[in-house]
C-alpha cells in the first residue's frame, strides 16, 4: 500500500456515519488551539468563531453588522456605548450579560496575541446588564473595528475551569480552554483530537436561527487536517470529504474540468512577505560572527532585488498571486495610491553590487525559516527564493516546519529570516501597520508581530499620528508616508497577495470570503 492510500485508510477509520447535513472538510494544517484569545492566526480564529462570537459580525460582503451587540453609538470622541443583545444563552444554558463582555476584554488585554485589539478598544465599563461603555485614552477612528475583533467568553465558565488568563501558546502551555470551548456561537464543540479531527454540532439555541442567519443546512461539521496534498484530493474525489480549503495550485486547471468537483476562486486580503532580524548585534543561524548583516539596508535591498517575483508568480504560484511592493493585505481598499505599488526591480547584478558595498562580496550564510502547512505553496516559495538568493552568492539553508511549531517560535522573534503572512478583513492599513511594523512596545502591544524586531523612528511616528487622526485625508497621508518609509528602508520584503482557490464536491455550495474564512452558516450539501 502506498503512502497516500495508507494515510487515506487511516482517515477512513475515523469516519462517522454520513448524512446530508454532515459536512466534512480538510486543509493542510490543524486548528492551533480552542482558546479564542491565545492565537491570532486566521485559520484558527475562523474555527474558534464557530463557538465564540463578537460584539459585531461580518456579512458576506465583509461589512460590519450586529453580533452580540445590537447597536452602538459614539458618546464622545474617544467613547462608544454598546447595547447588548438580550436573551442570548451560552452553550451551558447560562445567560450572556455585560459581565462577560468586561471579563473578555480584560482577559484579551492581558494576552500577548489579542492585546493588540483589546488595547485600542479602550477600557470597558458595565453600565447595566445589557450596556457597556468603551473609553479609549485618546480619539481613535478605528475603535469600533478593534472592539469587533475580541471574542466573548463566559466569565463564570472561565472562573470555574481555571482559565481566567489566556493560554500562553508560545510557551506550549496546555489549559482547559485550549482543549475545550463554550461560547454563544452557532456551533458547539463536540470533540477536539489534535492532528486527527475536530467536530462541531449546530447549536439549536443560537439566537441567529430566529433571525434567519443560518442559510445552509449543515448540522454537523467534521474537520480533518490532511498534510499531504494528494491525500486531501483523494479524500475529496472519493467523497470522504466534501470540501478542501487549499488544493494544490498546479491541480486547479484539471479540477476545473472535473464534473464531480467545483472550484471556488477569489482574491484573498493577505500579504505574504519576508521579515529579517534587524535587532540582534550578532545574527542567529548565520556564518557571520560578531555582526548582523540584516541591519544594513543595502543587504536587505540586495535580497529584495535578487528575487525574481514573476518567476514566483508563474512557476511556483501558477499565476494565483498578485505581486506587490506594498506590505499590507489590501492596498486599493486601504486607500493607498497605485503609484506606491512599484517594486524594486529584479536585478542580480545590482544585488551583488549592494552586497559588495555592504562588505559581503562573497555573500554570507543564514537560515530562512518557513511554515509548510499555512500559506499557499509556502514551502515551495521559500525553497525557490533560497535558490534565487544563491545566485547572488548567498548560502541559504531553508528550514520548514508545521505551523503549530512555527507560530510557537515566531512570537519569540528568534529567526534570522522568516516568512510572514498577514490577512485583514477590516480594510484599513492600521490593522497591519500597528502590529507588524511599529517597533515593539510591551505596554501598548504595538509591534507584537514585528518578527524582524526592527525600529524605524520615522515609521513609528507616522503610525502613531494615524492612530489618533480623525481627519480622513490627513490620516491617509500619514499611512501613505508610512508605506513610503518602509519601502525606502526595506524593513520587510513584500512578495504577493494570494489568489485563493477552494474546491468542493459538485453537490456543495459555499460562499468564498476574501479573508479565506470558510463559514459553515453559508454552506449547503444537496
GROMACS .gro file of C-alpha atoms in nm, residues 250-520:
model
  271
  250UNK     CA    1  -0.095   2.319  -1.002
  251UNK     CA    2  -0.408   2.100  -0.988
  252UNK     CA    3  -0.657   2.382  -1.045
  253UNK     CA    4  -0.683   2.358  -1.429
  254UNK     CA    5  -0.755   1.985  -1.403
  255UNK     CA    6  -1.002   2.033  -1.118
  256UNK     CA    7  -1.199   2.289  -1.318
  257UNK     CA    8  -1.267   2.020  -1.580
  258UNK     CA    9  -1.382   1.758  -1.329
  259UNK     CA   10  -1.764   1.742  -1.333
  260UNK     CA   11  -1.772   1.583  -0.988
  261UNK     CA   12  -1.598   1.885  -0.835
  262UNK     CA   13  -1.638   2.262  -0.824
  263UNK     CA   14  -1.365   2.525  -0.790
  264UNK     CA   15  -1.439   2.845  -0.595
  265UNK     CA   16  -1.192   3.127  -0.656
  266UNK     CA   17  -1.125   3.477  -0.531
  267UNK     CA   18  -0.855   3.719  -0.417
  268UNK     CA   19  -0.752   3.695  -0.056
  269UNK     CA   20  -0.681   4.004   0.153
  270UNK     CA   21  -0.345   3.868   0.271
  271UNK     CA   22   0.011   3.982   0.219
  272UNK     CA   23   0.297   3.729   0.206
  273UNK     CA   24   0.639   3.872   0.296
  274UNK     CA   25   0.982   3.803   0.442
  275UNK     CA   26   1.095   3.952   0.772
  276UNK     CA   27   1.457   3.985   0.887
  277UNK     CA   28   1.614   4.014   1.232
  278UNK     CA   29   1.734   4.375   1.248
  279UNK     CA   30   1.780   4.393   1.626
  280UNK     CA   31   2.047   4.147   1.738
  281UNK     CA   32   2.410   4.253   1.717
  282UNK     CA   33   2.503   3.902   1.605
  283UNK     CA   34   2.275   3.719   1.366
  284UNK     CA   35   2.145   3.379   1.471
  285UNK     CA   36   2.170   3.080   1.234
  286UNK     CA   37   2.444   3.252   1.032
  287UNK     CA   38   2.814   3.209   0.949
  288UNK     CA   39   2.870   3.581   1.013
  289UNK     CA   40   3.009   3.631   1.363
  290UNK     CA   41   3.012   3.948   1.568
  291UNK     CA   42   2.769   4.141   1.349
  292UNK     CA   43   2.426   4.133   1.188
  293UNK     CA   44   2.422   4.186   0.809
  294UNK     CA   45   2.046   4.249   0.810
  295UNK     CA   46   2.096   4.575   0.998
  296UNK     CA   47   2.240   4.714   0.675
  297UNK     CA   48   1.972   4.845   0.442
  298UNK     CA   49   2.190   4.759   0.141
  299UNK     CA   50   2.182   4.391   0.234
  300UNK     CA   51   1.804   4.394   0.267
  301UNK     CA   52   1.767   4.566  -0.070
  302UNK     CA   53   2.008   4.316  -0.226
  303UNK     CA   54   1.788   4.029  -0.111
  304UNK     CA   55   1.482   4.215  -0.245
  305UNK     CA   56   1.638   4.265  -0.589
  306UNK     CA   57   1.759   3.906  -0.607
  307UNK     CA   58   1.400   3.776  -0.602
  308UNK     CA   59   1.253   3.707  -0.944
  309UNK     CA   60   0.895   3.787  -0.847
  310UNK     CA   61   0.750   3.699  -1.188
  311UNK     CA   62   0.908   3.354  -1.175
  312UNK     CA   63   0.746   3.303  -0.836
  313UNK     CA   64   0.410   3.410  -0.974
  314UNK     CA   65   0.421   3.194  -1.288
  315UNK     CA   66   0.626   2.889  -1.188
  316UNK     CA   67   0.554   2.844  -0.817
  317UNK     CA   68   0.211   3.005  -0.778
  318UNK     CA   69   0.089   2.913  -1.129
  319UNK     CA   70  -0.048   3.265  -1.173
  320UNK     CA   71  -0.251   3.256  -0.850
  321UNK     CA   72  -0.070   3.552  -0.693
  322UNK     CA   73  -0.058   3.930  -0.731
  323UNK     CA   74   0.298   4.063  -0.682
  324UNK     CA   75   0.314   4.382  -0.476
  325UNK     CA   76   0.551   4.638  -0.328
  326UNK     CA   77   0.303   4.743  -0.057
  327UNK     CA   78   0.329   4.525   0.257
  328UNK     CA   79  -0.040   4.540   0.350
  329UNK     CA   80  -0.323   4.297   0.259
  330UNK     CA   81  -0.546   4.524   0.050
  331UNK     CA   82  -0.375   4.844  -0.074
  332UNK     CA   83  -0.658   4.961  -0.302
  333UNK     CA   84  -0.922   4.901  -0.035
  334UNK     CA   85  -0.699   5.076   0.216
  335UNK     CA   86  -0.674   5.390   0.003
  336UNK     CA   87  -0.303   5.351  -0.076
  337UNK     CA   88  -0.219   5.512  -0.414
  338UNK     CA   89  -0.129   5.282  -0.702
  339UNK     CA   90   0.196   5.471  -0.764
  340UNK     CA   91   0.331   5.337  -0.432
  341UNK     CA   92   0.297   4.981  -0.558
  342UNK     CA   93   0.626   4.980  -0.751
  343UNK     CA   94   0.872   4.705  -0.658
  344UNK     CA   95   1.249   4.736  -0.667
  345UNK     CA   96   1.334   4.565  -0.997
  346UNK     CA   97   1.471   4.214  -1.015
  347UNK     CA   98   1.840   4.269  -1.087
  348UNK     CA   99   2.105   4.015  -0.986
  349UNK     CA  100   2.392   4.247  -1.083
  350UNK     CA  101   2.254   4.524  -0.864
  351UNK     CA  102   2.204   4.276  -0.578
  352UNK     CA  103   2.566   4.156  -0.597
  353UNK     CA  104   2.690   4.515  -0.610
  354UNK     CA  105   2.489   4.609  -0.300
  355UNK     CA  106   2.624   4.307  -0.111
  356UNK     CA  107   2.979   4.402  -0.206
  357UNK     CA  108   2.924   4.763  -0.095
  358UNK     CA  109   2.796   4.632   0.239
  359UNK     CA  110   3.114   4.427   0.286
  360UNK     CA  111   2.995   4.087   0.163
  361UNK     CA  112   3.142   4.046  -0.187
  362UNK     CA  113   3.131   3.668  -0.143
  363UNK     CA  114   2.792   3.667   0.027
  364UNK     CA  115   2.724   3.501   0.362
  365UNK     CA  116   2.518   3.219   0.505
  366UNK     CA  117   2.191   3.227   0.701
  367UNK     CA  118   1.878   3.020   0.760
  368UNK     CA  119   1.534   3.105   0.622
  369UNK     CA  120   1.256   2.962   0.841
  370UNK     CA  121   0.911   2.899   0.694
  371UNK     CA  122   0.588   2.714   0.767
  372UNK     CA  123   0.499   2.423   0.542
  373UNK     CA  124   0.123   2.399   0.602
  374UNK     CA  125  -0.011   2.753   0.640
  375UNK     CA  126   0.009   2.961   0.321
  376UNK     CA  127  -0.037   2.870  -0.044
  377UNK     CA  128   0.284   2.693  -0.152
  378UNK     CA  129   0.469   2.833   0.149
  379UNK     CA  130   0.750   2.574   0.149
  380UNK     CA  131   0.790   2.589  -0.230
  381UNK     CA  132   0.815   2.967  -0.220
  382UNK     CA  133   1.090   2.954   0.040
  383UNK     CA  134   1.287   2.687  -0.145
  384UNK     CA  135   1.258   2.883  -0.471
  385UNK     CA  136   1.365   3.211  -0.310
  386UNK     CA  137   1.656   3.037  -0.135
  387UNK     CA  138   1.777   2.924  -0.479
  388UNK     CA  139   1.738   3.279  -0.616
  389UNK     CA  140   1.944   3.422  -0.331
  390UNK     CA  141   2.210   3.159  -0.400
  391UNK     CA  142   2.254   3.312  -0.746
  392UNK     CA  143   2.352   3.637  -0.573
  393UNK     CA  144   2.622   3.450  -0.379
  394UNK     CA  145   2.430   3.383  -0.056
  395UNK     CA  146   2.436   3.045   0.118
  396UNK     CA  147   2.079   2.993   0.236
  397UNK     CA  148   1.953   2.698   0.437
  398UNK     CA  149   1.573   2.665   0.418
  399UNK     CA  150   1.414   2.510   0.727
  400UNK     CA  151   1.040   2.445   0.727
  401UNK     CA  152   0.802   2.316   0.992
  402UNK     CA  153   0.427   2.276   1.065
  403UNK     CA  154   0.252   2.595   1.168
  404UNK     CA  155   0.185   2.459   1.519
  405UNK     CA  156   0.560   2.472   1.582
  406UNK     CA  157   0.623   2.778   1.368
  407UNK     CA  158   0.376   3.002   1.550
  408UNK     CA  159   0.517   2.899   1.886
  409UNK     CA  160   0.857   3.030   1.778
  410UNK     CA  161   0.772   3.345   1.581
  411UNK     CA  162   0.643   3.545   1.883
  412UNK     CA  163   0.987   3.495   2.038
  413UNK     CA  164   1.136   3.668   1.734
  414UNK     CA  165   1.417   3.416   1.722
  415UNK     CA  166   1.455   3.366   1.347
  416UNK     CA  167   1.720   3.529   1.128
  417UNK     CA  168   1.484   3.544   0.832
  418UNK     CA  169   1.131   3.410   0.806
  419UNK     CA  170   0.813   3.408   0.605
  420UNK     CA  171   0.519   3.606   0.739
  421UNK     CA  172   0.160   3.614   0.618
  422UNK     CA  173  -0.095   3.866   0.736
  423UNK     CA  174  -0.461   3.893   0.647
  424UNK     CA  175  -0.711   4.158   0.749
  425UNK     CA  176  -1.083   4.187   0.691
  426UNK     CA  177  -1.112   4.543   0.826
  427UNK     CA  178  -0.985   4.709   0.507
  428UNK     CA  179  -0.765   4.954   0.693
  429UNK     CA  180  -0.385   4.959   0.680
  430UNK     CA  181  -0.355   5.036   1.051
  431UNK     CA  182  -0.454   4.679   1.135
  432UNK     CA  183  -0.126   4.579   0.968
  433UNK     CA  184   0.100   4.879   1.035
  434UNK     CA  185   0.044   4.885   1.411
  435UNK     CA  186   0.108   4.518   1.499
  436UNK     CA  187   0.358   4.424   1.225
  437UNK     CA  188   0.570   4.730   1.156
  438UNK     CA  189   0.575   4.952   1.464
  439UNK     CA  190   0.865   4.880   1.697
  440UNK     CA  191   0.770   4.656   1.986
  441UNK     CA  192   0.614   4.821   2.293
  442UNK     CA  193   0.520   4.588   2.576
  443UNK     CA  194   0.288   4.837   2.742
  444UNK     CA  195   0.078   4.912   2.431
  445UNK     CA  196   0.108   4.589   2.231
  446UNK     CA  197   0.235   4.778   1.927
  447UNK     CA  198   0.476   4.566   1.727
  448UNK     CA  199   0.370   4.236   1.883
  449UNK     CA  200   0.407   4.064   1.545
  450UNK     CA  201   0.708   4.263   1.423
  451UNK     CA  202   0.906   3.944   1.358
  452UNK     CA  203   1.216   4.134   1.249
  453UNK     CA  204   1.203   4.339   1.571
  454UNK     CA  205   1.314   4.643   1.371
  455UNK     CA  206   1.283   5.005   1.481
  456UNK     CA  207   1.213   5.275   1.224
  457UNK     CA  208   1.163   5.600   1.416
  458UNK     CA  209   1.000   5.781   1.123
  459UNK     CA  210   0.761   5.491   1.070
  460UNK     CA  211   0.671   5.473   1.440
  461UNK     CA  212   0.584   5.844   1.445
  462UNK     CA  213   0.365   5.817   1.135
  463UNK     CA  214   0.177   5.515   1.271
  464UNK     CA  215   0.110   5.692   1.600
  465UNK     CA  216  -0.017   6.001   1.420
  466UNK     CA  217  -0.251   5.792   1.205
  467UNK     CA  218  -0.384   5.611   1.513
  468UNK     CA  219  -0.545   5.924   1.653
  469UNK     CA  220  -0.604   6.146   1.347
  470UNK     CA  221  -0.980   6.185   1.294
  471UNK     CA  222  -0.947   6.381   0.967
  472UNK     CA  223  -0.966   6.111   0.699
  473UNK     CA  224  -0.748   6.290   0.442
  474UNK     CA  225  -0.472   6.372   0.690
  475UNK     CA  226  -0.485   6.021   0.829
  476UNK     CA  227  -0.448   5.868   0.481
  477UNK     CA  228  -0.149   6.093   0.423
  478UNK     CA  229   0.023   5.955   0.732
  479UNK     CA  230  -0.050   5.599   0.618
  480UNK     CA  231   0.087   5.666   0.269
  481UNK     CA  232   0.402   5.822   0.414
  482UNK     CA  233   0.443   5.515   0.637
  483UNK     CA  234   0.436   5.292   0.328
  484UNK     CA  235   0.697   5.515   0.160
  485UNK     CA  236   0.921   5.498   0.466
  486UNK     CA  237   0.905   5.118   0.479
  487UNK     CA  238   0.987   5.093   0.110
  488UNK     CA  239   1.289   5.325   0.143
  489UNK     CA  240   1.425   5.134   0.441
  490UNK     CA  241   1.331   4.788   0.307
  491UNK     CA  242   1.214   4.694   0.655
  492UNK     CA  243   1.049   4.385   0.506
  493UNK     CA  244   1.035   4.227   0.160
  494UNK     CA  245   0.675   4.200   0.034
  495UNK     CA  246   0.607   3.925  -0.217
  496UNK     CA  247   0.243   3.895  -0.320
  497UNK     CA  248  -0.119   3.863  -0.224
  498UNK     CA  249  -0.264   3.517  -0.266
  499UNK     CA  250  -0.541   3.432  -0.511
  500UNK     CA  251  -0.709   3.154  -0.316
  501UNK     CA  252  -0.892   2.866  -0.483
  502UNK     CA  253  -1.120   2.634  -0.287
  503UNK     CA  254  -1.259   2.309  -0.424
  504UNK     CA  255  -1.567   2.111  -0.322
  505UNK     CA  256  -1.782   1.824  -0.437
  506UNK     CA  257  -2.028   1.935  -0.704
  507UNK     CA  258  -2.323   1.900  -0.464
  508UNK     CA  259  -2.177   2.155  -0.221
  509UNK     CA  260  -2.245   2.529  -0.214
  510UNK     CA  261  -2.016   2.765  -0.024
  511UNK     CA  262  -1.951   3.139  -0.008
  512UNK     CA  263  -1.590   3.238  -0.084
  513UNK     CA  264  -1.482   3.508   0.163
  514UNK     CA  265  -1.192   3.740   0.084
  515UNK     CA  266  -1.037   3.667   0.424
  516UNK     CA  267  -1.022   3.293   0.334
  517UNK     CA  268  -1.261   3.202   0.615
  518UNK     CA  269  -1.481   2.906   0.538
  519UNK     CA  270  -1.811   2.992   0.711
  520UNK     CA  271  -2.045   2.692   0.752
   0.00000   0.00000   0.00000
